[in-house]
Amino acid sequence: MQDGSKTCSRNDFARVYIEKDLLGDAVTERIVSRLPHAKIIAVSHYKDVFARSRQQYDVQKANRCLILARNTGRLIYDGAPMCQDFDMENFSYTNSVMNCIYDCDYCFLKGVYDTPNIVVFVNFEDYRLACEEKLKQGPLYLCISYDTDLMALNGLTGLCDKWTDYAKDREGLTVEIRTKSSPRDFVSSEHIIYAFTLSPDEVIEKYEKYTPGLNARLEGVNRAIDAGANVRLCFDPIMRIENFESVYKTFIGRVASAVDLNKVRDMSVGPFRISADYIKRMRKNGPMSEVAWYPYENEGGVLGYGKERAEDMTRFVTEELCRYSGREKIFIWN
Ligand code: SF4
């Protein structure tokens, strides 16, 4: 089983809402058995809880609920322009979980949902069938950890295991699993890419609350490499922080001394950016958030640090990486 350290503890959710039809479902039962102290509440539809009006994001954050549901809507989406597509055709994503156990200040999810409550869609078989349908059109590159950190939740949901069991031998399918966790187990397959987001400890402490520190993430990276898994390192988002150059220089040096970059499949570099559509809700949900209230520049509906500054930051990180690795492995978001 793939697991992420600093993942869900048994007491993470005091209440679990379950759609009535899913009581007794195998995945539901597995999750409930891992939360023996949680109060179970049956509901007709997950949106009765997740999308109800007048929710108080900050209040709920201290006492998040888990909601188990069946996704009867769309299951696979085309990749957003905000995402690095690694030159892949049919770049798509899917969301078998909505919201995340971590709480990064810059997370776009704060701009999408009015609640930090987490929805787990337990109907994996429907997702698999949707993939099969899509694969009839050609190869599919699918990000499965998009609206969440799926690996960090794997100990509870087992969904990462289901995806990797399915994808590992499926011709035409490549899945990317993005994580900030520090997993112990990996599947070695050309169809699975483990994408680790790495940040300097200064950024982790300031903006990536509850995530494992850099050392723990690097240990996870090395375990993945030792297991023969495909590893991607994501230096994205790069955050504008005090002493930027010295912090990022030290950070890249630390990564390069801990990890054999020759054994990494590729790397991505990108400055923090967010869709302008999300910022209003992000500010409402994070009234004291420095990231939310930064005076960003708007370029074509994308908020960022401004073209010149963002390019300088990206160039700096890329050049530092090039001191230890070939440029051809590095994908740059622009
Ligand atoms: S780990 Fe990713 S999905 Fe989770 S809160 Fe942080 S940015 Fe959002």
Coordinates of C-alpha atoms and ligand atoms in Angstrom, one line a residue:
M1 CA 0.0 0.0 0.0
Q2 CA 1.2 3.5 -0.8
D3 CA 1.1 5.8 2.1
G4 CA 2.1 9.3 2.8
S5 CA 3.7 10.3 6.1
K6 CA 2.0 13.1 8.0
T7 CA -1.2 11.9 6.5
C8 CA -4.6 11.4 8.1
S9 CA -4.6 10.4 11.7
R10 CA -7.5 8.4 13.0
N11 CA -8.9 11.5 14.7
D12 CA -8.8 13.8 11.7
F13 CA -12.5 13.7 11.1
A14 CA -15.0 13.9 13.9
R15 CA -17.9 13.6 11.5
V16 CA -18.3 11.6 8.4
Y17 CA -21.3 12.3 6.1
I18 CA -22.2 9.4 3.8
E19 CA -24.7 9.4 1.0
K20 CA -27.4 6.9 2.0
D21 CA -26.9 4.7 -1.1
L22 CA -23.3 4.2 -0.2
L23 CA -23.8 2.8 3.3
G24 CA -22.4 -0.7 3.1
D25 CA -20.3 0.0 0.0
A26 CA -16.8 -1.7 0.2
V27 CA -14.8 1.5 -0.1
T28 CA -17.1 3.4 2.3
E29 CA -16.7 0.6 4.9
R30 CA -13.0 0.7 4.5
I31 CA -12.8 4.4 5.2
V32 CA -15.3 4.2 8.1
S33 CA -13.3 1.4 9.7
R34 CA -10.3 3.7 9.8
L35 CA -12.2 6.4 11.6
P36 CA -13.6 4.5 14.6
H37 CA -14.3 7.6 16.7
A38 CA -16.1 9.5 14.0
K39 CA -19.8 10.2 14.1
I40 CA -21.5 8.8 11.0
I41 CA -24.3 10.8 9.5
A42 CA -26.3 9.7 6.4
V43 CA -27.3 12.3 3.9
S44 CA -29.2 12.3 0.6
H45 CA -26.6 14.1 -1.5
Y46 CA -23.1 15.3 -0.7
K47 CA -24.0 18.8 -1.9
D48 CA -26.5 19.1 1.0
V49 CA -23.4 19.4 3.2
F50 CA -20.6 20.5 0.9
A51 CA -22.4 23.2 -1.0
R52 CA -24.8 24.5 1.6
S53 CA -25.0 28.3 1.9
R54 CA -23.5 30.6 4.5
Q55 CA -20.5 28.3 5.4
Q56 CA -17.7 29.8 7.5
Y57 CA -14.5 28.6 6.0
D58 CA -12.2 29.4 9.0
V59 CA -14.6 27.9 11.6
Q60 CA -14.9 24.7 9.6
K61 CA -11.2 24.5 9.1
A62 CA -10.7 23.7 12.8
N63 CA -13.1 20.8 12.6
R64 CA -13.3 19.5 9.1
C65 CA -15.7 16.8 8.0
L66 CA -15.3 14.0 5.6
I67 CA -18.0 13.4 3.0
L68 CA -18.3 10.1 1.1
A69 CA -20.2 10.4 -2.1
R70 CA -20.8 9.0 -5.6
N71 CA -19.7 11.3 -8.4
T72 CA -22.5 11.2 -11.0
G73 CA -21.2 14.2 -12.9
R74 CA -18.2 14.7 -15.2
L75 CA -15.2 12.5 -14.3
I76 CA -12.4 13.6 -16.6
Y77 CA -11.6 17.2 -17.6
D78 CA -9.2 18.8 -20.1
G79 CA -6.1 20.3 -18.3
A80 CA -6.4 23.9 -17.3
P81 CA -4.1 26.5 -19.0
M82 CA -2.7 27.2 -15.5
C83 CA -1.1 23.7 -15.5
Q84 CA 2.3 22.6 -16.8
D85 CA 1.4 20.1 -19.6
F86 CA 4.9 18.6 -20.1
D87 CA 4.2 18.7 -23.8
M88 CA 1.8 15.8 -23.5
E89 CA -1.2 15.5 -25.7
N90 CA -4.6 14.8 -24.2
F91 CA -3.5 16.3 -20.9
S92 CA -6.4 15.8 -18.6
Y93 CA -7.2 15.6 -14.9
T94 CA -9.7 13.9 -12.7
N95 CA -10.9 14.6 -9.2
S96 CA -11.8 11.6 -7.1
V97 CA -11.3 13.8 -4.1
M98 CA -12.2 17.4 -3.6
N99 CA -10.2 19.5 -1.1
C100 CA -7.0 18.5 0.8
I101 CA -5.9 17.6 4.2
Y102 CA -3.1 20.1 3.9
D103 CA -3.7 23.8 4.0
C104 CA -1.3 25.7 1.8
D105 CA -2.0 29.4 1.9
Y106 CA -1.7 29.7 -1.9
C107 CA -3.9 26.8 -2.7
F108 CA -6.3 27.5 -5.5
L109 CA -8.9 25.3 -3.8
K110 CA -9.6 28.1 -1.4
G111 CA -10.7 30.1 -4.4
V112 CA -12.9 27.3 -5.7
Y113 CA -14.9 26.0 -2.7
D114 CA -16.6 27.8 0.2
T115 CA -15.6 25.0 2.6
P116 CA -12.5 23.0 3.6
N117 CA -14.6 19.9 4.1
I118 CA -13.3 17.0 2.0
V119 CA -15.4 15.0 -0.4
V120 CA -14.2 11.5 -1.4
F121 CA -15.9 10.0 -4.4
V122 CA -15.9 6.3 -3.7
N123 CA -17.1 5.1 -7.2
F124 CA -13.7 4.4 -8.6
E125 CA -15.1 1.9 -11.1
D126 CA -16.9 4.7 -12.8
Y127 CA -13.7 6.7 -13.1
R128 CA -12.0 3.6 -14.6
L129 CA -14.8 3.2 -17.2
A130 CA -14.5 7.0 -18.0
C131 CA -10.8 6.5 -18.7
E132 CA -11.5 3.5 -20.9
E133 CA -13.9 5.5 -22.9
K134 CA -11.4 8.4 -23.3
L135 CA -8.6 5.9 -24.2
K136 CA -10.7 4.9 -27.3
Q137 CA -9.7 8.4 -28.7
G138 CA -5.9 7.8 -28.1
P139 CA -3.3 8.0 -25.4
L140 CA -4.3 9.7 -22.2
Y141 CA -2.2 11.7 -19.7
L142 CA -4.2 12.0 -16.5
C143 CA -3.4 14.0 -13.4
I144 CA -5.2 12.1 -10.6
S145 CA -4.0 14.3 -7.7
Y146 CA -5.4 17.6 -8.9
D147 CA -8.1 18.9 -6.5
T148 CA -6.3 17.3 -3.5
D149 CA -3.2 15.5 -2.4
L150 CA -4.4 11.9 -3.2
M151 CA -1.3 10.2 -1.8
A152 CA -1.6 12.0 1.5
L153 CA -5.1 10.5 1.8
N154 CA -4.2 7.1 0.5
G155 CA -3.9 5.4 4.0
L156 CA -7.5 6.4 4.6
T157 CA -9.1 6.0 1.1
G158 CA -6.9 3.5 -0.8
L159 CA -7.7 5.4 -3.9
C160 CA -4.1 5.9 -5.0
D161 CA -3.6 2.1 -4.8
K162 CA -6.7 1.6 -7.0
W163 CA -5.4 4.1 -9.6
T164 CA -1.9 2.6 -9.7
D165 CA -3.2 -1.0 -9.9
Y166 CA -5.3 0.0 -12.9
A167 CA -2.7 2.2 -14.6
K168 CA 0.4 0.2 -14.1
D169 CA -0.2 -2.1 -17.1
R170 CA -2.7 -0.1 -19.1
E171 CA -1.3 0.7 -22.5
G172 CA -1.9 4.3 -23.6
L173 CA -2.5 5.6 -20.1
T174 CA -0.1 7.6 -18.0
V175 CA -1.1 8.9 -14.6
E176 CA 0.7 11.7 -12.7
I177 CA 0.4 11.6 -8.9
R178 CA 1.3 15.0 -7.5
T179 CA 2.2 15.1 -3.8
K180 CA 3.8 17.0 -1.0
S181 CA 3.7 13.9 1.3
S182 CA 6.6 11.6 2.0
P183 CA 5.3 8.2 0.8
R184 CA 6.9 4.8 1.7
D185 CA 5.7 2.6 -1.2
F186 CA 5.7 3.0 -4.9
V187 CA 4.7 1.2 -8.0
S188 CA 7.4 0.9 -10.7
S189 CA 5.7 1.4 -14.0
E190 CA 6.3 3.5 -17.1
H191 CA 2.6 4.4 -16.8
I192 CA 2.9 6.1 -13.4
I193 CA 4.7 9.3 -12.6
Y194 CA 5.2 10.4 -9.0
A195 CA 5.5 14.2 -9.0
F196 CA 7.0 15.6 -5.8
T197 CA 6.4 19.3 -5.1
L198 CA 9.5 20.6 -3.4
S199 CA 9.9 23.9 -1.6
P200 CA 12.5 25.6 0.6
D201 CA 11.8 25.0 4.3
E202 CA 11.2 28.8 4.6
V203 CA 8.3 28.5 2.1
I204 CA 7.0 25.3 3.7
E205 CA 6.9 26.9 7.2
K206 CA 5.3 30.1 5.9
Y207 CA 2.8 28.9 3.3
E208 CA 2.5 25.1 3.2
K209 CA 0.9 24.3 6.6
Y210 CA 0.8 20.7 7.8
T211 CA 2.9 19.4 4.9
P212 CA 6.0 17.4 5.6
G213 CA 9.3 19.4 5.7
L214 CA 11.8 19.3 2.9
N215 CA 13.9 16.5 4.4
A216 CA 10.9 14.2 4.7
R217 CA 9.9 15.0 1.1
L218 CA 13.5 14.3 -0.1
E219 CA 13.4 11.0 1.7
G220 CA 10.2 10.1 -0.1
V221 CA 11.8 11.1 -3.4
N222 CA 14.8 8.7 -2.8
R223 CA 12.5 5.9 -1.7
A224 CA 10.7 6.3 -5.1
I225 CA 13.9 6.3 -7.0
D226 CA 15.2 3.2 -5.1
A227 CA 11.9 1.5 -6.0
G228 CA 12.5 2.1 -9.7
A229 CA 9.5 4.5 -9.9
N230 CA 9.3 7.4 -12.4
V231 CA 10.1 10.6 -10.4
R232 CA 9.3 14.1 -11.3
L233 CA 10.5 17.1 -9.2
C234 CA 8.2 20.1 -9.2
F235 CA 9.7 23.4 -8.3
D236 CA 6.3 25.0 -8.7
P237 CA 5.0 27.2 -7.3
I238 CA 8.1 29.3 -6.7
M239 CA 7.2 31.9 -4.1
R240 CA 8.4 35.4 -3.7
I241 CA 9.9 35.5 -0.3
E242 CA 12.5 37.6 1.6
N243 CA 16.1 36.8 0.6
F244 CA 14.7 35.0 -2.5
E245 CA 18.0 34.3 -4.2
S246 CA 19.9 33.0 -1.2
V247 CA 16.9 30.9 0.0
Y248 CA 16.4 29.3 -3.4
K249 CA 20.1 28.8 -4.1
T250 CA 20.6 27.0 -0.8
F251 CA 17.4 25.0 -1.4
I252 CA 18.4 23.8 -4.9
G253 CA 21.9 22.9 -3.6
R254 CA 20.2 20.8 -0.8
V255 CA 18.0 19.0 -3.3
A256 CA 20.9 18.3 -5.6
S257 CA 23.1 16.9 -2.8
A258 CA 20.3 14.7 -1.5
V259 CA 18.9 13.4 -4.8
D260 CA 20.8 12.0 -7.8
L261 CA 19.1 14.2 -10.4
N262 CA 20.3 11.8 -13.2
K263 CA 17.8 9.3 -11.9
V264 CA 14.9 11.8 -12.0
R265 CA 12.7 11.6 -15.1
D266 CA 12.2 15.4 -15.4
M267 CA 11.6 18.6 -13.4
S268 CA 9.2 21.5 -13.7
V269 CA 9.7 25.1 -12.7
G270 CA 7.0 27.7 -12.4
P271 CA 6.2 30.9 -10.5
F272 CA 3.2 31.2 -8.4
R273 CA 0.1 32.1 -10.4
I274 CA -3.6 31.8 -10.0
S275 CA -6.7 32.3 -12.1
A276 CA -8.2 35.7 -11.5
D277 CA -11.6 33.9 -11.2
Y278 CA -10.4 32.5 -7.8
I279 CA -9.0 35.5 -6.0
K280 CA -12.2 37.0 -4.7
R281 CA -13.3 33.8 -2.9
M282 CA -9.7 33.1 -1.8
R283 CA -9.6 36.5 -0.1
K284 CA -13.0 35.9 1.6
N285 CA -11.8 32.5 2.8
G286 CA -8.4 33.8 3.9
P287 CA -9.0 37.4 5.1
M288 CA -5.6 37.5 6.8
S289 CA -3.7 35.7 4.1
E290 CA -0.6 37.5 2.8
V291 CA -0.7 35.4 -0.3
A292 CA -4.3 36.1 -1.1
W293 CA -3.9 39.8 -0.6
Y294 CA -0.7 40.3 -2.5
P295 CA -1.1 43.0 -5.2
Y296 CA -0.7 40.7 -8.2
E297 CA -0.6 41.8 -11.8
N298 CA -3.3 40.4 -14.1
E299 CA -2.2 39.1 -17.4
G300 CA -5.0 37.7 -19.5
G301 CA -6.9 36.5 -16.5
V302 CA -3.9 35.0 -14.7
L303 CA -2.7 36.7 -11.6
G304 CA 1.0 36.6 -10.8
Y305 CA 4.0 38.6 -9.7
G306 CA 4.3 40.4 -13.1
K307 CA 5.9 39.2 -16.2
E308 CA 9.4 40.5 -15.6
R309 CA 9.6 39.5 -12.0
A310 CA 8.1 36.0 -12.6
E311 CA 10.6 35.5 -15.4
D312 CA 13.5 36.5 -13.2
M313 CA 12.4 34.1 -10.5
T314 CA 12.0 31.3 -13.0
R315 CA 15.3 32.0 -14.7
F316 CA 17.1 32.0 -11.3
V317 CA 15.7 28.7 -10.2
T318 CA 16.3 27.1 -13.6
E319 CA 19.9 28.3 -13.8
E320 CA 20.5 27.0 -10.3
L321 CA 19.1 23.6 -11.4
C322 CA 21.3 23.6 -14.5
R323 CA 24.3 23.7 -12.3
Y324 CA 23.4 20.1 -11.3
S325 CA 21.4 18.8 -14.2
G326 CA 20.9 19.0 -18.0
R327 CA 18.6 21.7 -19.2
E328 CA 16.7 19.2 -21.4
K329 CA 15.1 17.7 -18.3
I330 CA 13.5 20.9 -17.2
F331 CA 10.0 22.1 -18.2
I332 CA 9.3 25.7 -17.6
W333 CA 5.8 27.1 -17.2
N334 CA 5.1 30.2 -19.3
Ligands
SF4_1 S1 -1.0 20.1 -1.1 FE1 -1.8 21.0 -3.0 S2 -3.9 20.6 -3.0 FE2 -3.2 20.3 -0.9 S3 -3.5 22.3 0.1 FE3 -1.4 22.3 -0.7 S4 -1.6 23.2 -2.8 FE4 -3.6 22.6 -2.1

